[in-house]
């Protein structure tokens, strides 16, 4: 199988001599799909790629996953398995002229009986027009497209491109996968890493699920000249922990705020604090978090605890006065309060139901008996006629209808038997009984 950087007219890669040092990650690159560590959900016998290869029918694919989990390696090995010519381009460095060359070379190759697997790294970087440019060549079989992206394809790729491809999700490597990779590296190096058990575990955690990052760390550790074995504390002074993957405008931003919100809704203060800390250490703007925390109080607690949103506003104001990092503690305390507060979305649901009713009924006017009549004409038209002043009624409640004439009375607010809403439910039931009696 041949491989190009861009197309058949690209400069040939410079040969690497036997004695030329090669990075560990390059030396350990799998030579077959069976050597790939992790990703059983994609590569297993009953997994999508396993089934495709067994049936001899490989379609265009989009690999979605974090860095260092094998997207490029799997694409290259797929070309080996299917005897396709492998071409790799990056959407960061390629434009329309490069794509035209790739497609033209693939056409010639196809005319000579050779298929082409085009691997596009960071495919989400291509704009709509560039993504559309792949479609005719995918449809007529000139290329088999394999794209790789770290961003959510649902948001970043055209619907037309997605409809012609299968999205396969590649996941970060777990500690077991990373340990297998470390053992493979030690076999290549011919010696064990000079680490005790705690240090070895710390090294795996530093990689944060990224196999390539782990091999780079191992390469650093392997050249140290040390006596005995290093412990975790010594290792941490010599190596910097890999920065946690967090993009304030990408998937991780939305994934983590979702995790925080659902932990609060699920009344788990420990999980809620953890996700808050993850976002703060990732560099999230605390003001954004203050706004979202306040929204949680309104949406998920509401009137079950009327003090909850006040706690959030006070925490927000405290942060504005103290700044980071001291003010972040106030946000943490607000998150704890919300997680342990009684939950109700009854007010939120009632408001959404009211909006639906408002759209459905259009411009129906209020009943005339509750309209003011500041002019004689309006009085003659019946404005205000028959209005019952509630303070003069028995129990301070007239039970009159306040919805448009002819509109069936909806039940919008349905409080729950939790927190302060238990008391509000009693009040609502009381007035409902009085209304029936007045009717």
Coordinates of C-alpha atoms in Angstrom, one line a residue:
X1 CA 0.0 0.0 0.0
X2 CA 1.3 3.4 -0.9
X3 CA 0.7 6.5 1.1
X4 CA 0.7 10.2 0.2
X5 CA 0.7 13.4 2.2
X6 CA -1.6 15.2 -0.2
X7 CA -1.7 13.5 -3.6
X8 CA 0.4 11.4 -6.0
X9 CA 2.3 14.5 -7.1
X10 CA 3.5 15.4 -3.6
X11 CA 7.1 15.1 -2.7
X12 CA 8.1 11.6 -1.6
X13 CA 8.8 11.3 2.2
X14 CA 12.4 11.5 3.1
X15 CA 13.7 8.0 3.9
X16 CA 14.5 7.4 7.5
X17 CA 17.8 5.6 8.1
X18 CA 18.0 2.6 10.4
X19 CA 20.1 4.5 12.9
X20 CA 17.9 7.7 12.8
X21 CA 16.2 8.0 16.2
X22 CA 12.4 7.8 16.0
X23 CA 10.0 9.0 18.6
X24 CA 8.5 6.3 20.8
X25 CA 5.0 7.0 19.6
X26 CA 6.1 6.4 16.0
X27 CA 8.0 3.2 16.9
X28 CA 4.9 1.8 18.7
X29 CA 2.4 2.7 16.0
X30 CA 0.2 -0.5 15.5
X31 CA 0.8 -2.5 12.4
X32 CA -2.7 -4.0 12.4
X33 CA -6.1 -3.3 13.8
X34 CA -5.6 -6.1 16.2
X35 CA -2.8 -4.2 17.8
X36 CA -4.8 -1.1 18.5
X37 CA -5.3 -0.6 22.2
X38 CA -8.8 0.4 23.3
X39 CA -11.8 1.3 21.1
X40 CA -13.4 -2.1 21.3
X41 CA -16.8 -0.4 20.8
X42 CA -15.7 0.4 17.3
X43 CA -13.2 -2.4 16.4
X44 CA -14.7 -5.5 18.1
X45 CA -16.1 -8.3 16.0
X46 CA -19.7 -7.1 16.5
X47 CA -18.8 -3.4 16.5
X48 CA -19.3 -1.2 13.4
X49 CA -15.9 -1.5 11.9
X50 CA -15.6 -5.2 12.7
X51 CA -18.8 -5.9 10.9
X52 CA -17.9 -3.7 7.9
X53 CA -14.5 -5.4 7.4
X54 CA -16.0 -8.9 7.9
X55 CA -18.6 -8.2 5.2
X56 CA -16.1 -6.5 2.9
X57 CA -18.1 -3.3 2.7
X58 CA -16.5 -0.3 4.1
X59 CA -18.3 3.0 3.9
X60 CA -17.3 6.6 4.6
X61 CA -16.7 7.4 8.2
X62 CA -16.4 10.2 10.7
X63 CA -14.2 9.5 13.7
X64 CA -15.3 11.7 16.7
X65 CA -13.1 11.6 19.8
X66 CA -10.5 13.4 21.9
X67 CA -6.8 13.7 20.8
X68 CA -4.5 10.7 21.2
X69 CA -7.0 7.9 21.0
X70 CA -6.1 6.4 17.6
X71 CA -8.1 8.2 14.9
X72 CA -5.3 8.6 12.5
X73 CA -3.8 5.1 13.2
X74 CA -7.1 3.4 12.6
X75 CA -7.7 5.2 9.4
X76 CA -4.3 4.2 8.1
X77 CA -4.8 0.6 9.1
X78 CA -8.2 0.5 7.4
X79 CA -6.5 1.4 4.1
X80 CA -4.2 -1.5 4.7
X81 CA -7.1 -3.9 5.5
X82 CA -9.0 -2.9 2.4
X83 CA -6.1 -2.5 0.0
X84 CA -6.9 1.2 -0.6
X85 CA -4.4 3.9 -1.5
X86 CA -4.1 6.0 1.7
X87 CA -4.0 9.8 1.4
X88 CA -3.8 12.1 4.5
X89 CA -4.6 15.8 4.6
X90 CA -5.3 18.2 7.4
X91 CA -8.1 20.7 7.1
X92 CA -5.9 23.2 8.9
X93 CA -3.3 23.4 6.1
X94 CA -5.4 22.4 3.1
X95 CA -7.6 24.5 0.9
X96 CA -9.5 24.2 -2.4
X97 CA -6.4 23.9 -4.6
X98 CA -5.1 21.0 -2.5
X99 CA -8.5 19.3 -2.5
X100 CA -8.7 19.6 -6.3
X101 CA -5.3 17.9 -6.7
X102 CA -6.4 15.1 -4.3
X103 CA -9.6 14.5 -6.2
X104 CA -7.9 14.5 -9.6
X105 CA -5.3 12.0 -8.5
X106 CA -8.0 9.8 -7.0
X107 CA -9.8 9.8 -10.3
X108 CA -6.7 8.7 -12.2
X109 CA -6.1 6.0 -9.6
X110 CA -9.7 4.8 -9.9
X111 CA -9.4 4.6 -13.6
X112 CA -6.4 2.2 -13.1
X113 CA -8.4 0.0 -10.7
X114 CA -7.1 1.4 -7.4
X115 CA -9.4 2.9 -4.8
X116 CA -8.5 5.8 -2.5
X117 CA -9.1 6.2 1.3
X118 CA -8.9 9.9 2.0
X119 CA -8.2 10.7 5.6
X120 CA -9.1 14.3 6.6
X121 CA -7.8 15.3 10.0
X122 CA -9.7 18.2 11.8
X123 CA -12.4 17.9 9.1
X124 CA -14.6 20.3 11.0
X125 CA -12.2 23.1 10.1
X126 CA -13.4 23.0 6.5
X127 CA -16.2 25.5 5.7
X128 CA -19.6 24.5 4.2
X129 CA -18.5 24.9 0.6
X130 CA -15.3 22.8 1.2
X131 CA -17.3 20.1 2.9
X132 CA -19.8 20.1 0.0
X133 CA -16.9 19.6 -2.4
X134 CA -16.4 16.0 -1.0
X135 CA -20.0 14.9 -1.9
X136 CA -19.8 14.1 -5.6
X137 CA -16.5 12.1 -5.2
X138 CA -18.0 10.2 -2.3
X139 CA -21.1 9.4 -4.2
X140 CA -19.4 8.1 -7.4
X141 CA -16.8 6.1 -5.4
X142 CA -13.8 8.1 -6.3
X143 CA -12.9 8.4 -2.6
X144 CA -13.8 6.7 0.6
X145 CA -13.8 9.5 3.1
X146 CA -12.6 9.0 6.7
X147 CA -12.8 12.3 8.6
X148 CA -11.5 12.9 12.1
X149 CA -12.8 15.6 14.5
X150 CA -12.6 16.5 18.1
X151 CA -15.8 18.5 17.9
X152 CA -19.4 17.4 17.8
X153 CA -20.2 16.5 14.2
X154 CA -23.8 17.4 14.7
X155 CA -22.8 21.0 15.1
X156 CA -19.7 21.2 12.9
X157 CA -20.4 19.1 9.8
X158 CA -23.0 19.6 7.1
X159 CA -26.1 17.4 7.2
X160 CA -25.3 16.3 3.6
X161 CA -21.9 15.0 4.6
X162 CA -23.2 13.3 7.7
X163 CA -26.0 11.6 5.8
X164 CA -23.4 9.9 3.6
X165 CA -21.1 8.9 6.5
X166 CA -21.3 6.8 9.7
X167 CA -20.2 8.6 12.8
X168 CA -18.1 6.4 15.1
X169 CA -17.3 7.7 18.6
X170 CA -13.7 7.0 19.9
X171 CA -13.3 7.4 23.6
X172 CA -10.4 8.4 25.8
X173 CA -8.2 5.5 27.0
X174 CA -9.0 4.2 30.5
X175 CA -6.2 3.4 33.0
X176 CA -6.2 -0.2 31.9
X177 CA -5.6 0.8 28.3
X178 CA -2.9 3.1 29.3
X179 CA -1.2 0.5 31.4
X180 CA -1.1 -1.9 28.5
X181 CA 0.4 0.9 26.4
X182 CA 3.0 1.5 29.1
X183 CA 3.9 -2.2 29.1
X184 CA 4.3 -2.1 25.4
X185 CA 6.6 0.9 25.7
X186 CA 8.7 -0.8 28.3
X187 CA 9.1 -3.9 26.1
X188 CA 10.3 -1.6 23.3
X189 CA 12.7 0.2 25.6
X190 CA 14.0 -3.1 27.0
X191 CA 13.6 -2.0 30.6
X192 CA 11.0 -1.1 33.2
X193 CA 10.3 2.5 34.1
X194 CA 12.0 3.6 37.4
X195 CA 8.7 4.2 39.2
X196 CA 7.0 2.7 42.2
X197 CA 3.3 1.8 42.1
X198 CA 2.0 5.2 43.2
X199 CA 4.2 7.0 40.7
X200 CA 3.2 4.7 37.9
X201 CA -0.4 5.3 38.6
X202 CA 0.2 9.1 38.7
X203 CA 2.0 8.9 35.3
X204 CA -1.0 7.2 33.8
X205 CA -3.3 9.8 35.3
X206 CA -1.1 12.6 33.9
X207 CA -1.8 11.4 30.4
X208 CA -5.6 12.1 30.9
X209 CA -6.7 9.4 28.5
X210 CA -4.4 10.4 25.7
X211 CA -2.2 7.6 24.5
X212 CA 0.2 9.8 22.6
X213 CA 0.6 12.1 25.6
X214 CA 1.5 9.0 27.7
X215 CA 4.2 7.8 25.3
X216 CA 5.7 11.3 25.3
X217 CA 5.8 11.3 29.1
X218 CA 7.3 7.8 29.2
X219 CA 10.0 8.9 26.7
X220 CA 10.9 11.7 29.2
X221 CA 11.0 9.4 32.2
X222 CA 13.0 6.7 30.4
X223 CA 16.1 8.9 29.9
X224 CA 16.3 9.9 33.6
X225 CA 19.3 8.5 35.5
X226 CA 18.0 7.7 38.9
X227 CA 18.8 5.3 41.7
X228 CA 16.0 3.0 42.7
X229 CA 12.4 4.0 42.0
X230 CA 10.7 7.4 42.1
X231 CA 7.6 7.9 44.1
X232 CA 4.6 10.0 43.0
X233 CA 5.7 13.1 44.8
X234 CA 9.1 13.1 43.1
X235 CA 7.5 12.3 39.8
X236 CA 5.2 15.3 40.1
X237 CA 8.1 17.7 40.7
X238 CA 9.9 16.4 37.5
X239 CA 6.8 16.3 35.2
X240 CA 4.0 18.7 34.6
X241 CA 0.5 17.2 34.7
X242 CA -1.1 17.4 31.2
X243 CA -3.7 20.2 31.2
X244 CA -7.2 18.9 31.4
X245 CA -9.0 19.0 28.1
X246 CA -11.4 21.9 28.2
X247 CA -12.6 24.3 25.5
X248 CA -14.6 27.2 26.8
X249 CA -16.5 27.4 23.5
X250 CA -16.6 23.7 22.5
X251 CA -18.1 20.4 23.5
X252 CA -16.4 20.2 26.8
X253 CA -17.9 23.5 27.9
X254 CA -21.4 22.3 27.2
X255 CA -20.8 18.7 28.5
X256 CA -19.5 20.0 31.9
X257 CA -22.1 22.6 32.5
X258 CA -24.7 19.9 31.7
X259 CA -23.0 17.6 34.3
X260 CA -23.0 20.4 36.9
X261 CA -26.7 21.2 36.2
X262 CA -27.8 17.6 36.4
X263 CA -25.8 17.0 39.6
X264 CA -27.6 19.9 41.2
X265 CA -30.9 18.6 40.0
X266 CA -30.0 15.2 41.3
X267 CA -29.3 16.6 44.8
X268 CA -25.7 15.4 44.8
X269 CA -23.6 18.2 46.3
X270 CA -20.3 16.3 46.0
X271 CA -20.7 15.7 42.2
X272 CA -21.9 19.3 41.7
X273 CA -18.8 20.7 43.5
X274 CA -16.6 18.4 41.4
X275 CA -18.0 19.7 38.1
X276 CA -17.9 23.3 39.3
X277 CA -14.2 22.8 40.2
X278 CA -13.5 21.1 36.8
X279 CA -14.9 24.1 35.0
X280 CA -13.1 26.6 37.1
X281 CA -9.7 24.8 36.8
X282 CA -10.3 24.6 33.1
X283 CA -10.5 28.4 32.9
X284 CA -14.3 29.0 32.7
X285 CA -15.5 32.5 33.4
X286 CA -16.9 32.5 37.0
X287 CA -19.5 35.1 35.9
X288 CA -20.9 32.6 33.4
X289 CA -21.1 30.0 36.1
X290 CA -22.8 32.5 38.5
X291 CA -25.5 33.1 35.8
X292 CA -26.0 29.4 35.1
X293 CA -26.2 28.6 38.8
X294 CA -28.9 31.3 39.3
X295 CA -30.8 29.8 36.4
X296 CA -30.7 26.4 38.1
X297 CA -32.3 27.9 41.2
X298 CA -35.1 29.3 39.0
X299 CA -35.6 26.3 36.8
X300 CA -35.2 23.3 39.2
X301 CA -36.0 24.6 42.6
X302 CA -38.3 27.5 42.0
X303 CA -40.9 28.1 44.7
X304 CA -40.0 24.9 46.6
X305 CA -37.3 27.1 48.3
X306 CA -37.9 30.8 47.7
X307 CA -34.6 31.6 49.3
X308 CA -32.5 29.6 46.7
X309 CA -32.3 32.2 44.0
X310 CA -31.4 34.8 46.6
X311 CA -28.5 32.7 47.7
X312 CA -27.3 32.6 44.1
X313 CA -27.6 36.3 43.6
X314 CA -25.7 37.0 46.9
X315 CA -23.0 34.6 45.8
X316 CA -22.8 36.3 42.4
X317 CA -22.5 39.7 44.1
X318 CA -19.9 38.3 46.5
X319 CA -17.8 37.1 43.5
X320 CA -18.1 40.5 41.9
X321 CA -16.7 42.1 45.1
X322 CA -14.0 39.6 45.9
X323 CA -13.0 38.3 42.4
X324 CA -11.0 35.1 41.9
X325 CA -10.1 32.9 43.7
X326 CA -11.8 34.0 46.9
X327 CA -15.1 34.8 45.4
X328 CA -15.3 31.3 43.8
X329 CA -15.9 29.9 47.3
X330 CA -19.3 31.8 47.3
X331 CA -20.2 30.1 44.1
X332 CA -19.3 26.7 45.6
X333 CA -21.5 27.3 48.6
X334 CA -24.4 28.3 46.4
X335 CA -24.0 25.1 44.5
X336 CA -24.1 23.1 47.7
X337 CA -27.2 24.9 48.8
X338 CA -29.0 24.3 45.5
X339 CA -28.0 20.6 45.5
X340 CA -29.6 20.1 48.9
X341 CA -32.6 22.3 48.4
X342 CA -36.1 20.8 47.7
X343 CA -36.6 20.5 44.0
X344 CA -39.6 21.6 41.9
X345 CA -39.9 22.6 38.2
X346 CA -43.6 23.3 38.6
X347 CA -43.2 27.0 38.2
X348 CA -40.9 26.5 35.1
X349 CA -43.4 24.0 33.6
X350 CA -46.3 26.3 34.4
X351 CA -44.6 29.2 32.6
X352 CA -43.9 27.1 29.5
X353 CA -47.6 25.9 29.5
X354 CA -48.8 29.5 29.8
X355 CA -46.7 30.5 26.8
X356 CA -48.2 27.6 24.8
X357 CA -51.7 28.8 25.8
X358 CA -50.9 32.4 24.9
X359 CA -49.7 31.3 21.4
X360 CA -52.8 29.1 20.9
X361 CA -55.4 31.7 21.9
X362 CA -53.8 34.5 19.9
X363 CA -55.4 37.9 20.5
X364 CA -58.4 37.0 22.6
X365 CA -59.2 40.0 24.8
X366 CA -59.7 39.8 28.6
X367 CA -63.3 39.4 29.8
X368 CA -65.0 42.9 30.0
X369 CA -65.8 42.6 33.7
X370 CA -62.1 43.0 34.6
X371 CA -61.4 45.9 32.2
X372 CA -61.1 49.4 33.5
X373 CA -63.6 51.9 32.2
X374 CA -62.1 55.4 32.4
X375 CA -64.5 56.9 29.7
X376 CA -68.3 56.9 29.3
X377 CA -68.0 55.1 25.9
X378 CA -66.1 52.2 27.6
X379 CA -68.7 52.0 30.3
X380 CA -71.4 51.9 27.7
X381 CA -69.5 49.1 26.1
X382 CA -69.8 47.1 29.3
X383 CA -66.2 47.5 30.5
X384 CA -66.0 46.8 34.2
X385 CA -69.6 45.7 34.4
X386 CA -70.2 42.9 37.0
X387 CA -66.7 43.1 38.4
X388 CA -66.6 41.6 41.9
X389 CA -64.1 43.3 44.2
X390 CA -62.4 40.4 46.0
X391 CA -61.9 42.3 49.3
X392 CA -65.6 42.7 49.6
X393 CA -66.3 39.0 48.9
X394 CA -66.6 36.2 51.5
X395 CA -63.1 34.9 52.4
X396 CA -61.6 37.7 50.3
X397 CA -62.2 35.6 47.2
X398 CA -64.8 36.2 44.5
X399 CA -64.0 33.2 42.3
X400 CA -64.6 35.2 39.1
X401 CA -63.2 34.1 35.8
X402 CA -60.2 36.0 34.6
X403 CA -59.5 34.1 31.4
X404 CA -60.9 35.2 28.0
X405 CA -64.6 34.5 27.5
X406 CA -65.1 31.1 26.0
X407 CA -61.6 29.8 26.9
X408 CA -61.6 26.6 28.8
X409 CA -59.9 27.2 32.1
X410 CA -56.4 25.5 32.0
X411 CA -54.5 24.2 35.0
X412 CA -51.0 25.6 34.5
X413 CA -49.3 25.6 37.9
X414 CA -49.2 22.2 39.6
X415 CA -47.0 22.5 42.7
X416 CA -45.3 19.5 44.2
X417 CA -45.4 18.1 47.8
X418 CA -41.9 19.3 48.5
X419 CA -40.5 22.3 50.4
X420 CA -42.4 25.5 50.4
X421 CA -44.5 24.4 47.4
X422 CA -46.3 22.0 49.8
X423 CA -47.7 25.1 51.5
X424 CA -48.5 26.7 48.1
X425 CA -50.3 23.5 47.0
X426 CA -52.5 23.8 50.1
X427 CA -53.4 27.3 49.2
X428 CA -54.1 26.5 45.6
X429 CA -56.3 23.6 46.6
X430 CA -58.2 25.9 49.0
X431 CA -58.9 28.4 46.3
X432 CA -59.9 25.7 43.9
X433 CA -62.5 24.4 46.3
X434 CA -63.8 28.0 46.9
X435 CA -64.1 28.5 43.2
X436 CA -66.1 25.4 42.8
X437 CA -68.4 26.5 45.6
X438 CA -68.9 30.0 44.0
X439 CA -69.6 28.4 40.6

